[in-house]
GROMACS .gro file of C-alpha atoms in nm:
model
  368
    1MET     CA    1  -2.062   2.353  -1.232
    2ARG     CA    2  -2.140   1.990  -1.054
    3PRO     CA    3  -1.779   1.863  -0.955
    4LEU     CA    4  -1.716   2.231  -0.779
    5PRO     CA    5  -1.803   2.130  -0.430
    6LEU     CA    6  -1.577   1.788  -0.483
    7LEU     CA    7  -1.253   1.991  -0.569
    8LEU     CA    8  -1.287   2.260  -0.300
    9ALA     CA    9  -1.296   1.980  -0.049
   10LEU     CA   10  -0.998   1.831  -0.220
   11LEU     CA   11  -0.819   2.137  -0.171
   12LEU     CA   12  -0.885   2.264   0.152
   13ALA     CA   13  -0.832   1.896   0.308
   14ALA     CA   14  -0.473   1.946   0.187
   15LEU     CA   15  -0.448   2.254   0.420
   16PRO     CA   16  -0.294   2.218   0.751
   17ALA     CA   17  -0.542   2.166   1.043
   18GLY     CA   18  -0.578   2.468   1.281
   19PRO     CA   19  -0.748   2.618   1.562
   20ALA     CA   20  -1.117   2.689   1.494
   21THR     CA   21  -1.213   3.079   1.476
   22ALA     CA   22  -1.569   3.195   1.465
   23ALA     CA   23  -1.459   3.530   1.343
   24ALA     CA   24  -1.238   3.397   1.021
   25PRO     CA   25  -1.359   3.486   0.689
   26ALA     CA   26  -1.453   3.215   0.477
   27ALA     CA   27  -1.160   3.110   0.222
   28PRO     CA   28  -1.184   3.216  -0.143
   29ALA     CA   29  -1.240   2.956  -0.392
   30PRO     CA   30  -0.928   2.827  -0.524
   31ALA     CA   31  -0.873   2.953  -0.878
   32GLN     CA   32  -0.815   2.577  -0.985
   33ALA     CA   33  -1.169   2.483  -0.892
   34LEU     CA   34  -1.291   2.796  -1.018
   35ALA     CA   35  -1.155   2.638  -1.354
   36ALA     CA   36  -1.305   2.277  -1.310
   37THR     CA   37  -1.483   2.117  -1.580
   38PRO     CA   38  -1.711   1.834  -1.525
   39VAL     CA   39  -1.655   1.482  -1.605
   40SER     CA   40  -1.797   1.352  -1.908
   41ILE     CA   41  -1.673   1.004  -1.961
   42TYR     CA   42  -1.624   0.768  -1.669
   43GLY     CA   43  -1.642   0.422  -1.827
   44ALA     CA   44  -1.479   0.066  -1.777
   45TRP     CA   45  -1.338  -0.182  -2.025
   46HIS     CA   46  -1.506  -0.509  -1.943
   47CYS     CA   47  -1.306  -0.839  -2.005
   48SER     CA   48  -1.590  -1.105  -1.895
   49ASN     CA   49  -1.513  -1.407  -1.669
   50ASP     CA   50  -1.258  -1.562  -1.904
   51ALA     CA   51  -0.945  -1.287  -1.934
   52CYS     CA   52  -1.121  -1.068  -2.210
   53THR     CA   53  -1.216  -1.362  -2.492
   54TRP     CA   54  -1.572  -1.358  -2.429
   55SER     CA   55  -1.577  -1.678  -2.546
   56ALA     CA   56  -1.879  -1.830  -2.368
   57VAL     CA   57  -2.245  -1.736  -2.359
   58ARG     CA   58  -2.385  -1.614  -2.031
   59SER     CA   59  -2.706  -1.545  -1.888
   60VAL     CA   60  -2.797  -1.200  -1.782
   61ALA     CA   61  -2.838  -1.341  -1.428
   62GLU     CA   62  -2.519  -1.501  -1.377
   63PHE     CA   63  -2.365  -1.197  -1.540
   64ASP     CA   64  -2.523  -0.954  -1.298
   65SER     CA   65  -2.428  -1.170  -1.000
   66GLN     CA   66  -2.061  -1.096  -1.103
   67ASN     CA   67  -2.128  -0.748  -1.199
   68HIS     CA   68  -2.419  -0.571  -1.029
   69TRP     CA   69  -2.180  -0.300  -0.896
   70LEU     CA   70  -2.143  -0.174  -1.230
   71VAL     CA   71  -2.520  -0.090  -1.273
   72ASP     CA   72  -2.565  -0.005  -0.931
   73ARG     CA   73  -2.319   0.181  -0.689
   74GLY     CA   74  -2.541   0.106  -0.401
   75ASP     CA   75  -2.833   0.340  -0.476
   76GLY     CA   76  -2.928   0.238  -0.766
   77ARG     CA   77  -2.752   0.456  -0.982
   78PRO     CA   78  -2.481   0.303  -1.238
   79SER     CA   79  -2.086   0.342  -1.142
   80VAL     CA   80  -2.001   0.419  -1.463
   81ASN     CA   81  -2.149   0.557  -1.786
   82LEU     CA   82  -1.977   0.379  -2.056
   83VAL     CA   83  -1.839   0.008  -2.067
   84VAL     CA   84  -1.631  -0.100  -2.351
   85LEU     CA   85  -1.643  -0.503  -2.384
   86SER     CA   86  -1.281  -0.608  -2.487
   87PHE     CA   87  -1.208  -0.751  -2.718
   88VAL     CA   88  -1.311  -0.830  -3.087
   89ASN     CA   89  -1.040  -1.012  -3.294
   90PRO     CA   90  -0.989  -0.799  -3.601
   91LEU     CA   91  -0.886  -1.098  -3.828
   92ARG     CA   92  -1.174  -1.294  -3.700
   93LEU     CA   93  -1.401  -1.012  -3.783
   94LEU     CA   94  -1.271  -0.980  -4.100
   95ASN     CA   95  -1.309  -1.342  -4.188
   96GLN     CA   96  -1.656  -1.339  -4.024
   97THR     CA   97  -1.533  -1.673  -3.823
   98THR     CA   98  -1.777  -1.885  -3.660
   99ASP     CA   99  -1.621  -2.166  -3.437
  100ALA     CA  100  -1.655  -2.250  -3.070
  101GLY     CA  101  -1.563  -1.913  -2.931
  102ASN     CA  102  -1.704  -1.698  -3.224
  103LEU     CA  103  -2.026  -1.636  -3.412
  104ASN     CA  104  -1.947  -1.441  -3.762
  105GLY     CA  105  -1.628  -1.295  -3.605
  106VAL     CA  106  -1.770  -1.194  -3.273
  107PRO     CA  107  -1.705  -1.372  -2.952
  108ARG     CA  108  -2.023  -1.569  -2.852
  109GLY     CA  109  -2.052  -1.422  -2.510
  110ILE     CA  110  -2.104  -1.054  -2.674
  111THR     CA  111  -2.465  -1.101  -2.698
  112GLN     CA  112  -2.761  -0.832  -2.764
  113ASP     CA  113  -2.865  -0.957  -2.403
  114ILE     CA  114  -2.540  -0.864  -2.224
  115VAL     CA  115  -2.523  -0.529  -2.437
  116ASN     CA  116  -2.884  -0.453  -2.323
  117TYR     CA  117  -2.818  -0.488  -1.950
  118PHE     CA  118  -2.608  -0.196  -1.984
  119LYS     CA  119  -2.788   0.019  -2.217
  120SER     CA  120  -3.136  -0.037  -2.025
  121ARG     CA  121  -2.936   0.149  -1.788
  122GLY     CA  122  -2.828   0.439  -1.936
  123ILE     CA  123  -2.490   0.322  -1.965
  124ALA     CA  124  -2.316   0.348  -2.331
  125VAL     CA  125  -2.185   0.049  -2.485
  126MET     CA  126  -1.883   0.002  -2.731
  127LEU     CA  127  -1.679  -0.309  -2.843
  128SER     CA  128  -1.327  -0.289  -2.857
  129ILE     CA  129  -1.159  -0.458  -3.155
  130GLY     CA  130  -0.792  -0.583  -3.099
  131GLY     CA  131  -0.566  -0.535  -2.770
  132ILE     CA  132  -0.216  -0.607  -2.742
  133THR     CA  133  -0.277  -0.999  -2.788
  134TYR     CA  134  -0.409  -0.925  -3.115
  135THR     CA  135  -0.183  -0.701  -3.276
  136ALA     CA  136  -0.057  -0.956  -3.534
  137ASP     CA  137  -0.375  -1.014  -3.630
  138TRP     CA  138  -0.447  -0.638  -3.662
  139ASP     CA  139  -0.166  -0.646  -3.898
  140ALA     CA  140  -0.295  -0.928  -4.095
  141ALA     CA  141  -0.635  -0.812  -4.097
  142LEU     CA  142  -0.547  -0.464  -4.238
  143ALA     CA  143  -0.315  -0.616  -4.512
  144ALA     CA  144  -0.605  -0.815  -4.596
  145GLY     CA  145  -0.815  -0.492  -4.652
  146GLY     CA  146  -0.909  -0.206  -4.406
  147THR     CA  147  -1.196  -0.118  -4.598
  148LEU     CA  148  -1.369  -0.453  -4.577
  149LEU     CA  149  -1.262  -0.459  -4.223
  150GLY     CA  150  -1.412  -0.092  -4.120
  151GLN     CA  151  -1.767  -0.224  -4.346
  152ARG     CA  152  -1.763  -0.521  -4.125
  153ALA     CA  153  -1.719  -0.321  -3.798
  154ALA     CA  154  -1.983  -0.078  -3.907
  155ALA     CA  155  -2.231  -0.373  -3.960
  156VAL     CA  156  -2.151  -0.510  -3.621
  157ALA     CA  157  -2.212  -0.171  -3.452
  158SER     CA  158  -2.533  -0.146  -3.646
  159GLN     CA  159  -2.638  -0.498  -3.517
  160PHE     CA  160  -2.582  -0.447  -3.163
  161GLY     CA  161  -2.617  -0.060  -3.152
  162VAL     CA  162  -2.301   0.022  -2.985
  163GLY     CA  163  -1.955   0.200  -3.071
  164ILE     CA  164  -1.626   0.075  -3.190
  165GLU     CA  165  -1.337   0.137  -3.011
  166ILE     CA  166  -0.960   0.093  -3.216
  167ASP     CA  167  -0.721  -0.078  -3.005
  168TYR     CA  168  -0.410  -0.131  -3.232
  169GLU     CA  169  -0.134  -0.162  -3.031
  170GLN     CA  170   0.163  -0.193  -3.301
  171ASN     CA  171   0.448  -0.001  -3.192
  172THR     CA  172   0.669  -0.076  -3.508
  173ASN     CA  173   0.565   0.054  -3.844
  174PRO     CA  174   0.153   0.027  -3.794
  175ASN     CA  175  -0.039  -0.001  -4.121
  176VAL     CA  176  -0.197   0.374  -4.095
  177VAL     CA  177  -0.245   0.378  -4.459
  178GLN     CA  178  -0.504   0.084  -4.399
  179LEU     CA  179  -0.642   0.187  -4.078
  180GLN     CA  180  -0.738   0.523  -4.270
  181ASN     CA  181  -0.917   0.333  -4.496
  182PHE     CA  182  -1.089   0.121  -4.204
  183ILE     CA  183  -1.174   0.467  -4.053
  184ASN     CA  184  -1.318   0.577  -4.387
  185ALA     CA  185  -1.515   0.288  -4.455
  186TYR     CA  186  -1.679   0.303  -4.086
  187ARG     CA  187  -1.747   0.667  -4.146
  188ALA     CA  188  -1.921   0.597  -4.458
  189VAL     CA  189  -2.192   0.382  -4.256
  190HIS     CA  190  -2.181   0.565  -3.936
  191PRO     CA  191  -2.081   0.956  -4.017
  192TYR     CA  192  -1.960   1.164  -3.738
  193ASN     CA  193  -2.210   1.281  -3.499
  194ALA     CA  194  -2.113   1.556  -3.236
  195ALA     CA  195  -2.425   1.539  -3.093
  196GLY     CA  196  -2.385   1.187  -2.929
  197THR     CA  197  -2.722   1.087  -3.040
  198ASP     CA  198  -2.634   0.796  -3.237
  199PRO     CA  199  -2.460   0.521  -3.044
  200THR     CA  200  -2.321   0.378  -3.357
  201ALA     CA  201  -2.143   0.670  -3.433
  202ARG     CA  202  -1.897   0.644  -3.157
  203LEU     CA  203  -1.565   0.573  -3.304
  204THR     CA  204  -1.280   0.606  -3.067
  205ILE     CA  205  -0.882   0.491  -3.064
  206ASP     CA  206  -0.656   0.385  -2.802
  207VAL     CA  207  -0.321   0.564  -2.781
  208ALA     CA  208  -0.068   0.512  -2.492
  209ALA     CA  209  -0.018   0.652  -2.137
  210GLY     CA  210   0.189   0.927  -2.286
  211ASP     CA  211   0.338   1.014  -2.634
  212ARG     CA  212   0.661   0.797  -2.631
  213TRP     CA  213   0.497   0.457  -2.712
  214LEU     CA  214   0.277   0.377  -3.005
  215ILE     CA  215   0.449   0.703  -3.156
  216ASP     CA  216   0.355   0.676  -3.529
  217LEU     CA  217  -0.010   0.574  -3.472
  218ASN     CA  218  -0.026   0.857  -3.180
  219GLN     CA  219   0.119   1.092  -3.435
  220LYS     CA  220  -0.132   1.029  -3.714
  221ALA     CA  221  -0.414   0.987  -3.493
  222THR     CA  222  -0.360   1.351  -3.336
  223ALA     CA  223  -0.272   1.522  -3.673
  224ASP     CA  224  -0.541   1.387  -3.858
  225TRP     CA  225  -0.821   1.231  -3.654
  226LEU     CA  226  -0.837   1.392  -3.345
  227ARG     CA  227  -0.847   1.739  -3.487
  228THR     CA  228  -1.108   2.011  -3.330
  229ASP     CA  229  -1.169   2.152  -3.631
  230THR     CA  230  -1.225   1.851  -3.878
  231PRO     CA  231  -1.302   1.580  -3.633
  232VAL     CA  232  -1.284   1.198  -3.714
  233LEU     CA  233  -1.262   1.000  -3.434
  234ASP     CA  234  -1.467   1.086  -3.118
  235TRP     CA  235  -1.202   1.075  -2.850
  236ALA     CA  236  -0.873   0.866  -2.770
  237ASN     CA  237  -0.792   0.683  -2.435
  238ALA     CA  238  -0.453   0.700  -2.322
  239MET     CA  239  -0.407   0.375  -2.194
  240VAL     CA  240  -0.290   0.254  -1.867
  241PRO     CA  241   0.115   0.217  -1.850
  242ALA     CA  242   0.282  -0.113  -1.758
  243ARG     CA  243   0.184  -0.068  -1.376
  244GLN     CA  244  -0.009   0.152  -1.200
  245PRO     CA  245   0.106   0.485  -1.195
  246SER     CA  246   0.140   0.752  -0.914
  247ALA     CA  247  -0.079   1.077  -0.956
  248SER     CA  248   0.240   1.251  -1.061
  249THR     CA  249   0.320   0.984  -1.296
  250ALA     CA  250  -0.008   0.968  -1.455
  251GLN     CA  251  -0.031   1.333  -1.505
  252ALA     CA  252   0.297   1.371  -1.664
  253ASN     CA  253   0.203   1.123  -1.910
  254TRP     CA  254  -0.137   1.294  -2.012
  255GLN     CA  255   0.054   1.646  -2.022
  256GLU     CA  256   0.296   1.479  -2.310
  257HIS     CA  257  -0.031   1.430  -2.518
  258ILE     CA  258  -0.142   1.800  -2.440
  259ASP     CA  259   0.210   1.958  -2.526
  260GLY     CA  260   0.281   1.701  -2.805
  261LYS     CA  261   0.660   1.620  -2.911
  262PRO     CA  262   0.780   1.883  -3.163
  263GLN     CA  263   1.160   1.746  -3.154
  264TYR     CA  264   0.982   1.412  -3.305
  265SER     CA  265   1.008   1.366  -3.661
  266PRO     CA  266   0.771   1.381  -3.769
  267PRO     CA  267   0.631   1.595  -3.473
  268VAL     CA  268   0.341   1.475  -3.263
  269PRO     CA  269   0.131   1.750  -3.237
  270PRO     CA  270  -0.060   1.916  -2.960
  271LEU     CA  271  -0.373   1.712  -2.872
  272ALA     CA  272  -0.667   1.910  -2.715
  273PRO     CA  273  -0.782   1.810  -2.370
  274ALA     CA  274  -1.149   1.767  -2.482
  275LYS     CA  275  -1.025   1.488  -2.695
  276PHE     CA  276  -0.895   1.229  -2.475
  277THR     CA  277  -0.950   1.038  -2.129
  278GLY     CA  278  -0.697   0.915  -1.893
  279ALA     CA  279  -0.662   0.534  -1.744
  280PHE     CA  280  -0.605   0.375  -1.423
  281TYR     CA  281  -0.603  -0.010  -1.315
  282VAL     CA  282  -0.885  -0.108  -1.128
  283ALA     CA  283  -0.819  -0.469  -1.131
  284GLU     CA  284  -0.470  -0.642  -1.236
  285GLY     CA  285  -0.222  -0.827  -1.005
  286SER     CA  286  -0.250  -0.982  -0.645
  287LYS     CA  287  -0.386  -0.672  -0.431
  288VAL     CA  288  -0.721  -0.506  -0.419
  289ARG     CA  289  -0.661  -0.144  -0.541
  290PRO     CA  290  -0.815   0.174  -0.364
  291GLU     CA  291  -0.965   0.270  -0.734
  292CYS     CA  292  -1.210   0.010  -0.687
  293THR     CA  293  -1.273  -0.002  -0.343
  294SER     CA  294  -1.165   0.332  -0.167
  295PHE     CA  295  -1.260   0.649  -0.344
  296ALA     CA  296  -1.104   0.861  -0.044
  297ASN     CA  297  -0.767   0.671  -0.104
  298SER     CA  298  -0.778   0.651  -0.524
  299LEU     CA  299  -0.599   0.811  -0.786
  300GLN     CA  300  -0.918   0.912  -0.966
  301LYS     CA  301  -0.939   1.146  -0.648
  302ALA     CA  302  -0.585   1.253  -0.630
  303THR     CA  303  -0.565   1.340  -0.980
  304ALA     CA  304  -0.908   1.520  -1.055
  305PRO     CA  305  -0.792   1.847  -0.999
  306TYR     CA  306  -0.559   1.831  -1.272
  307LEU     CA  307  -0.807   1.631  -1.524
  308GLN     CA  308  -1.074   1.877  -1.477
  309SER     CA  309  -0.881   2.183  -1.516
  310VAL     CA  310  -0.553   2.123  -1.752
  311ALA     CA  311  -0.513   2.359  -1.985
  312PRO     CA  312  -0.507   2.321  -2.388
  313ASN     CA  313  -0.142   2.420  -2.506
  314GLY     CA  314  -0.168   2.441  -2.854
  315ALA     CA  315  -0.492   2.245  -2.980
  316GLY     CA  316  -0.850   2.321  -2.834
  317THR     CA  317  -1.006   2.623  -2.627
  318SER     CA  318  -1.164   2.463  -2.304
  319SER     CA  319  -1.000   2.310  -1.995
  320GLY     CA  320  -1.016   1.996  -1.866
  321MET     CA  321  -0.976   1.593  -2.006
  322LEU     CA  322  -1.284   1.419  -2.102
  323GLY     CA  323  -1.261   1.180  -1.796
  324PHE     CA  324  -1.175   0.868  -1.671
  325MET     CA  325  -1.146   0.506  -1.795
  326PHE     CA  326  -1.045   0.180  -1.582
  327TRP     CA  327  -0.888  -0.154  -1.672
  328ALA     CA  328  -1.102  -0.345  -1.625
  329ALA     CA  329  -1.402  -0.504  -1.499
  330GLU     CA  330  -1.462  -0.864  -1.389
  331LYS     CA  331  -1.168  -1.103  -1.489
  332PRO     CA  332  -0.886  -0.913  -1.704
  333SER     CA  333  -0.627  -1.166  -1.636
  334THR     CA  334  -0.622  -1.553  -1.565
  335ARG     CA  335  -0.395  -1.445  -1.238
  336GLY     CA  336  -0.497  -1.201  -1.016
  337VAL     CA  337  -0.809  -1.039  -0.872
  338GLY     CA  338  -1.077  -0.892  -1.039
  339THR     CA  339  -1.381  -0.688  -0.986
  340ALA     CA  340  -1.634  -1.007  -0.915
  341PRO     CA  341  -1.750  -1.051  -0.554
  342PRO     CA  342  -1.618  -0.987  -0.322
  343ASN     CA  343  -1.396  -0.743  -0.475
  344THR     CA  344  -1.627  -0.501  -0.618
  345CYS     CA  345  -1.628  -0.153  -0.676
  346GLU     CA  346  -1.880   0.037  -0.554
  347ASN     CA  347  -1.669   0.230  -0.304
  348GLY     CA  348  -1.395   0.325  -0.547
  349MET     CA  349  -1.541   0.365  -0.885
  350GLY     CA  350  -1.885   0.406  -0.766
  351GLY     CA  351  -1.774   0.678  -0.503
  352GLY     CA  352  -1.603   0.843  -0.776
  353ALA     CA  353  -1.910   0.844  -1.003
  354THR     CA  354  -2.103   1.024  -0.690
  355ALA     CA  355  -1.839   1.264  -0.619
  356PHE     CA  356  -1.813   1.373  -0.980
  357ASN     CA  357  -2.175   1.357  -1.032
  358ILE     CA  358  -2.095   1.187  -1.368
  359PRO     CA  359  -2.379   1.223  -1.621
  360ILE     CA  360  -2.602   0.928  -1.727
  361PRO     CA  361  -2.657   0.877  -2.002
  362LEU     CA  362  -2.305   0.995  -2.174
  363PRO     CA  363  -2.399   1.346  -2.268
  364ALA     CA  364  -2.276   1.537  -2.593
  365LEU     CA  365  -1.911   1.608  -2.578
  366ARG     CA  366  -1.720   1.919  -2.600
  367GLN     CA  367  -1.590   1.946  -2.912
  368SER     CA  368  -1.303   2.195  -2.871
   0.00000   0.00000   0.00000
């Protein structure tokens, strides 16, 4: 398997150094390394240069000057195989709003030129509907009609040739009935496509880092939409927590999804490892993060052995999560650092892309 040399290096590097012995036999391959599954998804949410509003049209040349590291890790190959343009306001999408920052419900900065900037390099593109800022607007849009909102989302996917991410961060009584109608309407236009050959068929959802927030939404998604026998959504993204976690905390959060919460009422069932990604901050706050600038010191390196080998525990049959997502490219906040020059991420995310030998374009994903 492609990532095996990386994992052997990681595990052997952790052993104490000793004197060289020419006659020493080669160390056997660790069992965890032998069970490693290739990283399939290695992607970034992208916030443009205005803290995720995408309200202004940008030229491709100017956009490239701030984001070239995403399409070139230093050797001409992209640093990611997926970019999620964040965010589309669900209420403006429903109402087809045209104003200073939106055109027919889509932020003016999300143009076909920007989509093609990534797609022409083999990078899959999705649009994220929502984000925590637009939680109330998700509620309002769903109350007005999930079916029409799903149809509008499907039309935008067709227009740009992209997939759609559901980022509905309502922790209290989410409107899962109308969200089901949204999904039904979207799937009526873009049916589930296990082969991954139709970019508009990619429909995903964001869940919390673990099982203890967005509980109702997570329970519904895991029980009904992320099953391996009757899949409806392609995968879930376990989002970043409130601050960058340690490697052990991140793994504990992800394990909650794999184990489920049988003690909850209703219980949260286990989630197949092949049905979700884990996430880290790559830009947020006041300091440059090793996840951006130093793969050797990054959390993606530290957690790779777990992510690539974690076994199912009640759902799915194959080991290993789908991969990593990173929050977020360019300028996710009005304060703090981003990933524009001089803080570009060729040596962190790009280094991981090389070490994990990420597939470009995005491959057909494991289904169980």
